[in-house]
Amino acid sequence: MDVRKVRIVRRHDERPNIMYVEIEKWLLDIGDVLEFDLFMAEGKLTEKTLLLSKHIPINSDIKIEIDSRHAIYVRQSDLEAYNIFVDKIAQAVARNEHIPVIKKAAIIYRQASVILDEMFENPEELENVPKTKKVVNTFVNTIFSDTHAIESMIKITAYDYYTHTHSINVCIYSLSLGSYLELNSITLQELGMSALLHDLGKSRVDPKITNKKGRLTEDEFDEMKHHPLYGHTIALKIGIRDNRILDGIRHHHEKLDGSGYPDGLMGNSITLFARIIAVCDVFDALSTQRSYKERMSSYDTLLLMKKTMQHHLDMVLVDSFIKMQQHSDALTAL
Ligand SMILES: [Fe+2]
């Protein structure tokens, strides 16, 4: 994919005052000379400090600073320059088997991010479907190609919450959990598509509601509750016919005790895809940072899910998710 041809237009209504975009810091290396400035966050969430000006090579001190930060940002107006940089790296990485899997994972994440941006801008554009399939296929192939791929992919999930990064994170978590459960590659491909598109219906909900920082009113929540149905309708419209994919999109907010939406399904009538996506959706929503709240640690998030959501989420899957996280932490420590 030639990202240089893609004009990146983030939904302006998603974070009205945003001027900076988080980038995949794993792609930055000593000696790189960039066409964009790098920023880090200090103090309040919205404040960013210049870390490195463009055209100055990254030295070892800057690299240590980059590695020690949770997130590195570029100006929104520099996003296109950043995508050109990723495009150049992608070609080099494709030719080199010795490049660490974390770099490969970060490149796929960026490519997924570009496509999801397009998808949320033009949800009914048929051309986006094969691109989305290709991204999921690359994720699945990466998982099967390297024993460290899952922990690398979990490591690159973004900390800041946007609808499209949330969708990619949920896709990565769902594929990691599915792989831990030893689902085959065809099933993983379908699960990944369903997870990546699970919130596509939010593109039809009034942005004033999807971007609201406080609690939703009853009417607003009623409208928000339509997004699984909207997503199901859009998915059908763009030619997705696989029932497992459609079902995951439609039923990711169903709860085991029947109190979920849109169909109030109970227990085993909620399919595996919907139950997996639900666990990963809740985990990511709680553990990422929003403009109005700090992120919760993975440990606290999982504890909260175990303690308070046993009537909503499949606890066997939550336990598997915890074991999968422990497994990937253990691999990281090796
Ligand atoms: Fe959702």
Tab-separated table of C-alpha atoms and ligand atoms in Angstrom:
chain	number	residue	atom	x	y	z
A	1	MET	CA	0.000	0.000	0.000
A	2	ASP	CA	1.376	3.400	-0.880
A	3	VAL	CA	0.503	5.522	2.122
A	4	ARG	CA	1.851	8.625	0.381
A	5	LYS	CA	-1.265	8.653	-1.753
A	6	VAL	CA	-3.547	8.518	1.272
A	7	ARG	CA	-4.630	11.797	2.736
A	8	ILE	CA	-5.022	11.275	6.462
A	9	VAL	CA	-8.038	13.052	7.847
A	10	ARG	CA	-8.699	12.268	11.481
A	11	ARG	CA	-12.275	12.817	12.563
A	12	HIS	CA	-12.047	16.412	13.753
A	13	ASP	CA	-14.986	15.891	16.042
A	14	GLU	CA	-13.366	12.959	17.866
A	15	ARG	CA	-10.964	15.038	19.978
A	16	PRO	CA	-11.818	18.642	19.049
A	17	ASN	CA	-8.642	20.323	20.339
A	18	ILE	CA	-6.113	17.680	19.468
A	19	MET	CA	-2.970	18.875	17.755
A	20	TYR	CA	-0.778	15.836	18.315
A	21	VAL	CA	-0.996	12.203	17.309
A	22	GLU	CA	0.643	9.273	19.034
A	23	ILE	CA	3.084	7.403	16.795
A	24	GLU	CA	4.668	3.955	16.924
A	25	LYS	CA	7.802	4.867	18.880
A	26	TRP	CA	9.209	1.364	18.218
A	27	LEU	CA	9.994	2.437	14.674
A	28	LEU	CA	12.425	5.173	15.695
A	29	ASP	CA	16.106	4.248	15.728
A	30	ILE	CA	19.519	5.777	16.392
A	31	GLY	CA	20.720	7.584	13.265
A	32	ASP	CA	17.244	8.225	11.843
A	33	VAL	CA	16.848	11.750	10.452
A	34	LEU	CA	13.181	12.696	10.502
A	35	GLU	CA	11.111	15.153	8.502
A	36	PHE	CA	8.945	15.917	11.544
A	37	ASP	CA	9.436	17.055	15.169
A	38	LEU	CA	8.958	14.574	18.010
A	39	PHE	CA	7.051	15.429	21.171
A	40	MET	CA	6.521	13.834	24.578
A	41	ALA	CA	3.849	14.429	27.196
A	42	GLU	CA	4.683	16.242	30.415
A	43	GLY	CA	2.356	16.998	33.286
A	44	LYS	CA	-1.222	17.497	32.143
A	45	LEU	CA	-2.394	15.084	29.458
A	46	THR	CA	-2.835	17.663	26.731
A	47	GLU	CA	0.538	19.377	27.179
A	48	LYS	CA	3.335	18.202	24.914
A	49	THR	CA	7.020	19.093	25.037
A	50	LEU	CA	9.409	19.097	22.096
A	51	LEU	CA	11.741	16.095	22.322
A	52	LEU	CA	13.609	16.358	19.022
A	53	SER	CA	13.462	18.820	16.139
A	54	LYS	CA	13.248	17.538	12.593
A	55	HIS	CA	16.485	17.026	10.594
A	56	ILE	CA	18.514	16.325	13.770
A	57	PRO	CA	19.613	12.651	13.887
A	58	ILE	CA	18.351	10.528	16.766
A	59	ASN	CA	21.314	9.865	19.086
A	60	SER	CA	21.591	7.301	21.875
A	61	ASP	CA	20.343	9.735	24.576
A	62	ILE	CA	17.239	10.581	22.555
A	63	LYS	CA	16.653	6.887	21.870
A	64	ILE	CA	16.764	6.168	25.642
A	65	GLU	CA	14.281	9.002	26.218
A	66	ILE	CA	11.980	7.628	23.506
A	67	ASP	CA	12.122	4.113	24.963
A	68	SER	CA	11.395	5.331	28.479
A	69	ARG	CA	8.232	7.254	27.511
A	70	HIS	CA	4.776	5.705	27.364
A	71	ALA	CA	4.014	7.590	24.203
A	72	ILE	CA	5.687	9.772	21.583
A	73	TYR	CA	3.736	12.220	19.438
A	74	VAL	CA	3.972	14.204	16.228
A	75	ARG	CA	1.947	17.250	15.245
A	76	GLN	CA	-1.246	16.283	13.496
A	77	SER	CA	-0.089	18.387	10.535
A	78	ASP	CA	3.038	16.167	10.309
A	79	LEU	CA	1.110	12.891	10.141
A	80	GLU	CA	1.537	12.617	6.394
A	81	ALA	CA	5.334	13.060	6.731
A	82	TYR	CA	5.283	10.367	9.414
A	83	ASN	CA	3.368	7.985	7.124
A	84	ILE	CA	5.949	8.530	4.384
A	85	PHE	CA	8.654	7.629	6.923
A	86	VAL	CA	6.731	4.418	7.845
A	87	ASP	CA	6.306	3.580	4.175
A	88	LYS	CA	10.082	3.808	3.643
A	89	ILE	CA	10.769	1.667	6.730
A	90	ALA	CA	8.133	-0.899	5.652
A	91	GLN	CA	9.946	-1.594	2.407
A	92	ALA	CA	13.289	-2.058	4.192
A	93	VAL	CA	11.732	-4.266	6.861
A	94	ALA	CA	10.043	-6.496	4.308
A	95	ARG	CA	13.455	-7.319	2.830
A	96	ASN	CA	15.210	-7.979	6.137
A	97	GLU	CA	14.510	-11.129	8.176
A	98	HIS	CA	16.674	-9.893	11.042
A	99	ILE	CA	14.450	-6.929	11.875
A	100	PRO	CA	12.794	-7.550	15.267
A	101	VAL	CA	9.149	-8.548	15.232
A	102	ILE	CA	8.231	-5.489	17.313
A	103	LYS	CA	9.108	-3.274	14.336
A	104	LYS	CA	7.057	-5.414	11.997
A	105	ALA	CA	4.132	-5.306	14.433
A	106	ALA	CA	4.403	-1.504	14.714
A	107	ILE	CA	4.346	-1.133	10.930
A	108	ILE	CA	1.229	-3.280	10.622
A	109	TYR	CA	-0.356	-1.224	13.407
A	110	ARG	CA	0.309	1.981	11.473
A	111	GLN	CA	-1.040	0.485	8.240
A	112	ALA	CA	-4.139	-0.688	10.111
A	113	SER	CA	-4.487	2.790	11.568
A	114	VAL	CA	-4.436	4.416	8.104
A	115	ILE	CA	-7.091	1.998	6.838
A	116	LEU	CA	-9.308	2.340	9.902
A	117	ASP	CA	-9.174	6.125	9.509
A	118	GLU	CA	-10.468	5.710	5.962
A	119	MET	CA	-13.028	3.142	7.097
A	120	PHE	CA	-14.516	5.452	9.734
A	121	GLU	CA	-14.488	8.376	7.292
A	122	ASN	CA	-16.200	6.378	4.520
A	123	PRO	CA	-17.731	3.307	6.179
A	124	GLU	CA	-19.586	2.170	3.085
A	125	GLU	CA	-16.620	2.364	0.697
A	126	LEU	CA	-16.300	-1.149	-0.764
A	127	GLU	CA	-12.589	-0.701	-1.547
A	128	ASN	CA	-11.788	-0.690	2.166
A	129	VAL	CA	-12.906	-4.299	2.715
A	130	PRO	CA	-10.023	-6.064	0.897
A	131	LYS	CA	-7.579	-3.611	2.533
A	132	THR	CA	-8.989	-4.493	5.948
A	133	LYS	CA	-8.772	-8.221	5.157
A	134	LYS	CA	-5.139	-7.761	4.116
A	135	VAL	CA	-4.264	-6.065	7.400
A	136	VAL	CA	-5.927	-8.829	9.449
A	137	ASN	CA	-4.143	-11.424	7.305
A	138	THR	CA	-0.800	-9.766	8.034
A	139	PHE	CA	-1.593	-9.740	11.772
A	140	VAL	CA	-2.480	-13.458	11.661
A	141	ASN	CA	0.620	-14.351	9.622
A	142	THR	CA	2.794	-12.393	12.055
A	143	ILE	CA	1.299	-14.312	15.002
A	144	PHE	CA	2.136	-17.634	13.342
A	145	SER	CA	5.585	-16.564	12.179
A	146	ASP	CA	7.245	-15.786	15.507
A	147	THR	CA	6.843	-17.001	19.082
A	148	HIS	CA	7.365	-13.428	20.341
A	149	ALA	CA	4.833	-11.881	17.979
A	150	ILE	CA	1.938	-11.801	20.441
A	151	GLU	CA	3.844	-9.994	23.161
A	152	SER	CA	5.208	-7.544	20.579
A	153	MET	CA	1.721	-6.843	19.281
A	154	ILE	CA	0.335	-6.349	22.786
A	155	LYS	CA	3.238	-4.020	23.544
A	156	ILE	CA	2.405	-1.733	20.633
A	157	THR	CA	-1.301	-1.313	21.441
A	158	ALA	CA	-1.888	2.422	21.800
A	159	TYR	CA	-2.437	3.941	25.228
A	160	ASP	CA	-4.560	6.848	24.030
A	161	TYR	CA	-8.148	6.093	23.136
A	162	TYR	CA	-9.570	6.845	19.714
A	163	THR	CA	-12.335	4.786	18.144
A	164	HIS	CA	-9.999	3.506	15.444
A	165	THR	CA	-7.011	2.691	17.702
A	166	HIS	CA	-9.465	1.023	20.084
A	167	SER	CA	-10.633	-1.148	17.165
A	168	ILE	CA	-7.055	-2.142	16.307
A	169	ASN	CA	-6.249	-2.871	19.959
A	170	VAL	CA	-9.373	-5.051	20.287
A	171	CYS	CA	-8.352	-6.849	17.071
A	172	ILE	CA	-4.856	-7.528	18.456
A	173	TYR	CA	-6.182	-8.721	21.837
A	174	SER	CA	-8.834	-10.921	20.168
A	175	LEU	CA	-6.267	-12.516	17.847
A	176	SER	CA	-3.867	-13.053	20.749
A	177	LEU	CA	-6.596	-14.646	22.861
A	178	GLY	CA	-7.853	-16.686	19.894
A	179	SER	CA	-4.338	-17.887	19.210
A	180	TYR	CA	-3.890	-18.772	22.912
A	181	LEU	CA	-7.132	-20.798	22.618
A	182	GLU	CA	-5.559	-22.526	19.595
A	183	LEU	CA	-8.172	-21.414	17.057
A	184	ASN	CA	-7.066	-22.219	13.507
A	185	SER	CA	-5.827	-19.555	11.111
A	186	ILE	CA	-9.066	-19.310	9.091
A	187	THR	CA	-11.084	-18.802	12.259
A	188	LEU	CA	-8.528	-16.250	13.476
A	189	GLN	CA	-8.802	-14.358	10.198
A	190	GLU	CA	-12.579	-14.108	10.645
A	191	LEU	CA	-12.290	-13.258	14.335
A	192	GLY	CA	-9.786	-10.500	13.466
A	193	MET	CA	-12.152	-8.985	10.869
A	194	SER	CA	-15.046	-9.052	13.314
A	195	ALA	CA	-12.944	-7.444	16.069
A	196	LEU	CA	-11.485	-4.786	13.760
A	197	LEU	CA	-14.966	-3.793	12.559
A	198	HIS	CA	-16.847	-4.301	15.845
A	199	ASP	CA	-17.463	-0.572	16.435
A	200	LEU	CA	-17.861	0.468	12.801
A	201	GLY	CA	-21.484	1.368	13.588
A	202	LYS	CA	-20.233	4.261	15.748
A	203	SER	CA	-19.532	6.076	12.489
A	204	ARG	CA	-23.342	6.485	12.232
A	205	VAL	CA	-23.871	7.752	15.775
A	206	ASP	CA	-23.875	11.524	16.342
A	207	PRO	CA	-20.234	12.513	17.116
A	208	LYS	CA	-21.542	14.710	19.954
A	209	ILE	CA	-22.513	11.451	21.664
A	210	THR	CA	-19.508	9.288	20.747
A	211	ASN	CA	-17.101	12.063	21.819
A	212	LYS	CA	-18.922	13.220	24.926
A	213	LYS	CA	-16.526	13.392	27.848
A	214	GLY	CA	-18.999	12.950	30.686
A	215	ARG	CA	-21.771	10.483	31.425
A	216	LEU	CA	-24.339	9.999	28.651
A	217	THR	CA	-27.964	10.943	29.260
A	218	GLU	CA	-30.558	8.173	28.930
A	219	ASP	CA	-31.507	9.343	25.418
A	220	GLU	CA	-27.873	9.567	24.338
A	221	PHE	CA	-27.164	6.092	25.669
A	222	ASP	CA	-30.229	4.754	23.829
A	223	GLU	CA	-28.788	6.158	20.603
A	224	MET	CA	-25.294	4.822	21.381
A	225	LYS	CA	-26.825	1.370	21.917
A	226	HIS	CA	-27.744	1.282	18.240
A	227	HIS	CA	-24.121	1.077	17.106
A	228	PRO	CA	-23.917	-2.771	16.997
A	229	LEU	CA	-26.978	-2.817	14.733
A	230	TYR	CA	-25.656	0.012	12.574
A	231	GLY	CA	-22.356	-1.878	12.309
A	232	HIS	CA	-24.167	-5.071	11.287
A	233	THR	CA	-26.066	-3.169	8.597
A	234	ILE	CA	-22.925	-1.474	7.223
A	235	ALA	CA	-21.021	-4.789	7.206
A	236	LEU	CA	-23.817	-6.396	5.146
A	237	LYS	CA	-23.830	-3.390	2.825
A	238	ILE	CA	-20.111	-3.677	2.102
A	239	GLY	CA	-20.469	-7.352	1.247
A	240	ILE	CA	-19.495	-9.161	4.443
A	241	ARG	CA	-21.502	-12.382	4.479
A	242	ASP	CA	-19.740	-14.553	7.033
A	243	ASN	CA	-22.161	-15.091	9.915
A	244	ARG	CA	-19.435	-15.344	12.535
A	245	ILE	CA	-18.020	-11.936	11.537
A	246	LEU	CA	-21.485	-10.352	11.407
A	247	ASP	CA	-22.441	-11.899	14.729
A	248	GLY	CA	-19.341	-10.578	16.528
A	249	ILE	CA	-20.159	-7.059	15.304
A	250	ARG	CA	-23.815	-7.283	16.296
A	251	HIS	CA	-23.427	-8.984	19.673
A	252	HIS	CA	-20.259	-7.629	21.277
A	253	HIS	CA	-22.352	-5.760	23.897
A	254	GLU	CA	-24.500	-8.737	24.893
A	255	LYS	CA	-24.056	-9.880	28.505
A	256	LEU	CA	-24.278	-13.406	29.927
A	257	ASP	CA	-27.201	-12.488	32.230
A	258	GLY	CA	-29.242	-11.094	29.328
A	259	SER	CA	-28.868	-7.427	30.339
A	260	GLY	CA	-26.831	-6.500	27.242
A	261	TYR	CA	-27.913	-5.095	23.881
A	262	PRO	CA	-29.200	-5.056	21.140
A	263	ASP	CA	-30.894	-8.484	21.394
A	264	GLY	CA	-30.688	-9.292	25.132
A	265	LEU	CA	-29.060	-12.678	24.440
A	266	MET	CA	-28.104	-14.899	27.374
A	267	GLY	CA	-25.308	-17.369	28.200
A	268	ASN	CA	-24.382	-19.793	25.456
A	269	SER	CA	-26.602	-18.113	22.893
A	270	ILE	CA	-23.851	-15.481	22.741
A	271	THR	CA	-21.300	-16.835	20.255
A	272	LEU	CA	-17.595	-17.332	20.942
A	273	PHE	CA	-16.621	-14.392	18.684
A	274	ALA	CA	-18.972	-12.021	20.537
A	275	ARG	CA	-17.738	-13.254	23.937
A	276	ILE	CA	-14.060	-12.888	22.970
A	277	ILE	CA	-14.587	-9.406	21.514
A	278	ALA	CA	-16.587	-8.377	24.622
A	279	VAL	CA	-13.705	-9.317	26.966
A	280	CYS	CA	-11.114	-7.536	24.800
A	281	ASP	CA	-13.387	-4.507	24.296
A	282	VAL	CA	-13.907	-4.005	28.047
A	283	PHE	CA	-10.218	-4.568	28.787
A	284	ASP	CA	-9.075	-1.987	26.227
A	285	ALA	CA	-11.733	0.582	27.107
A	286	LEU	CA	-10.706	0.503	30.780
A	287	SER	CA	-6.950	0.282	30.307
A	288	THR	CA	-6.471	3.080	27.754
A	289	GLN	CA	-6.221	6.753	28.548
A	290	ARG	CA	-9.026	9.174	27.706
A	291	SER	CA	-8.871	12.924	27.718
A	292	TYR	CA	-10.966	12.859	30.913
A	293	LYS	CA	-9.342	9.962	32.796
A	294	GLU	CA	-5.983	8.349	33.452
A	295	ARG	CA	-5.431	4.841	32.160
A	296	MET	CA	-5.953	1.965	34.560
A	297	SER	CA	-3.095	-0.551	34.833
A	298	SER	CA	-3.570	-3.950	33.170
A	299	TYR	CA	-3.483	-5.591	36.608
A	300	ASP	CA	-6.187	-3.311	38.088
A	301	THR	CA	-8.317	-3.668	34.953
A	302	LEU	CA	-8.220	-7.462	35.074
A	303	LEU	CA	-8.921	-7.431	38.828
A	304	LEU	CA	-11.957	-5.194	38.278
A	305	MET	CA	-13.212	-7.433	35.472
A	306	LYS	CA	-12.827	-10.543	37.663
A	307	LYS	CA	-14.526	-8.956	40.676
A	308	THR	CA	-17.438	-7.107	39.103
A	309	MET	CA	-18.230	-8.579	35.691
A	310	GLN	CA	-18.856	-12.276	36.313
A	311	HIS	CA	-22.512	-11.915	35.258
A	312	HIS	CA	-21.559	-10.091	32.091
A	313	LEU	CA	-18.376	-11.589	30.681
A	314	ASP	CA	-17.348	-15.186	30.072
A	315	MET	CA	-14.995	-15.760	33.038
A	316	VAL	CA	-13.331	-18.747	31.355
A	317	LEU	CA	-12.236	-16.337	28.618
A	318	VAL	CA	-11.228	-13.681	31.165
A	319	ASP	CA	-9.037	-16.306	32.909
A	320	SER	CA	-7.521	-17.310	29.566
A	321	PHE	CA	-6.915	-13.624	28.811
A	322	ILE	CA	-5.075	-13.251	32.141
A	323	LYS	CA	-2.991	-16.379	31.481
A	324	MET	CA	-2.211	-15.129	27.973
A	325	GLN	CA	-1.047	-11.769	29.401
A	326	GLN	CA	1.093	-13.564	32.017
A	327	HIS	CA	2.535	-15.779	29.298
A	328	SER	CA	3.473	-12.786	27.166
A	329	ASP	CA	4.920	-10.934	30.229
A	330	ALA	CA	7.038	-14.010	30.985
A	331	LEU	CA	8.289	-14.046	27.391
A	332	THR	CA	9.157	-10.354	27.627
A	333	ALA	CA	11.211	-11.018	30.773
A	334	LEU	CA	13.286	-13.707	29.022
B	1	FE	FE	-19.053	-1.278	20.913
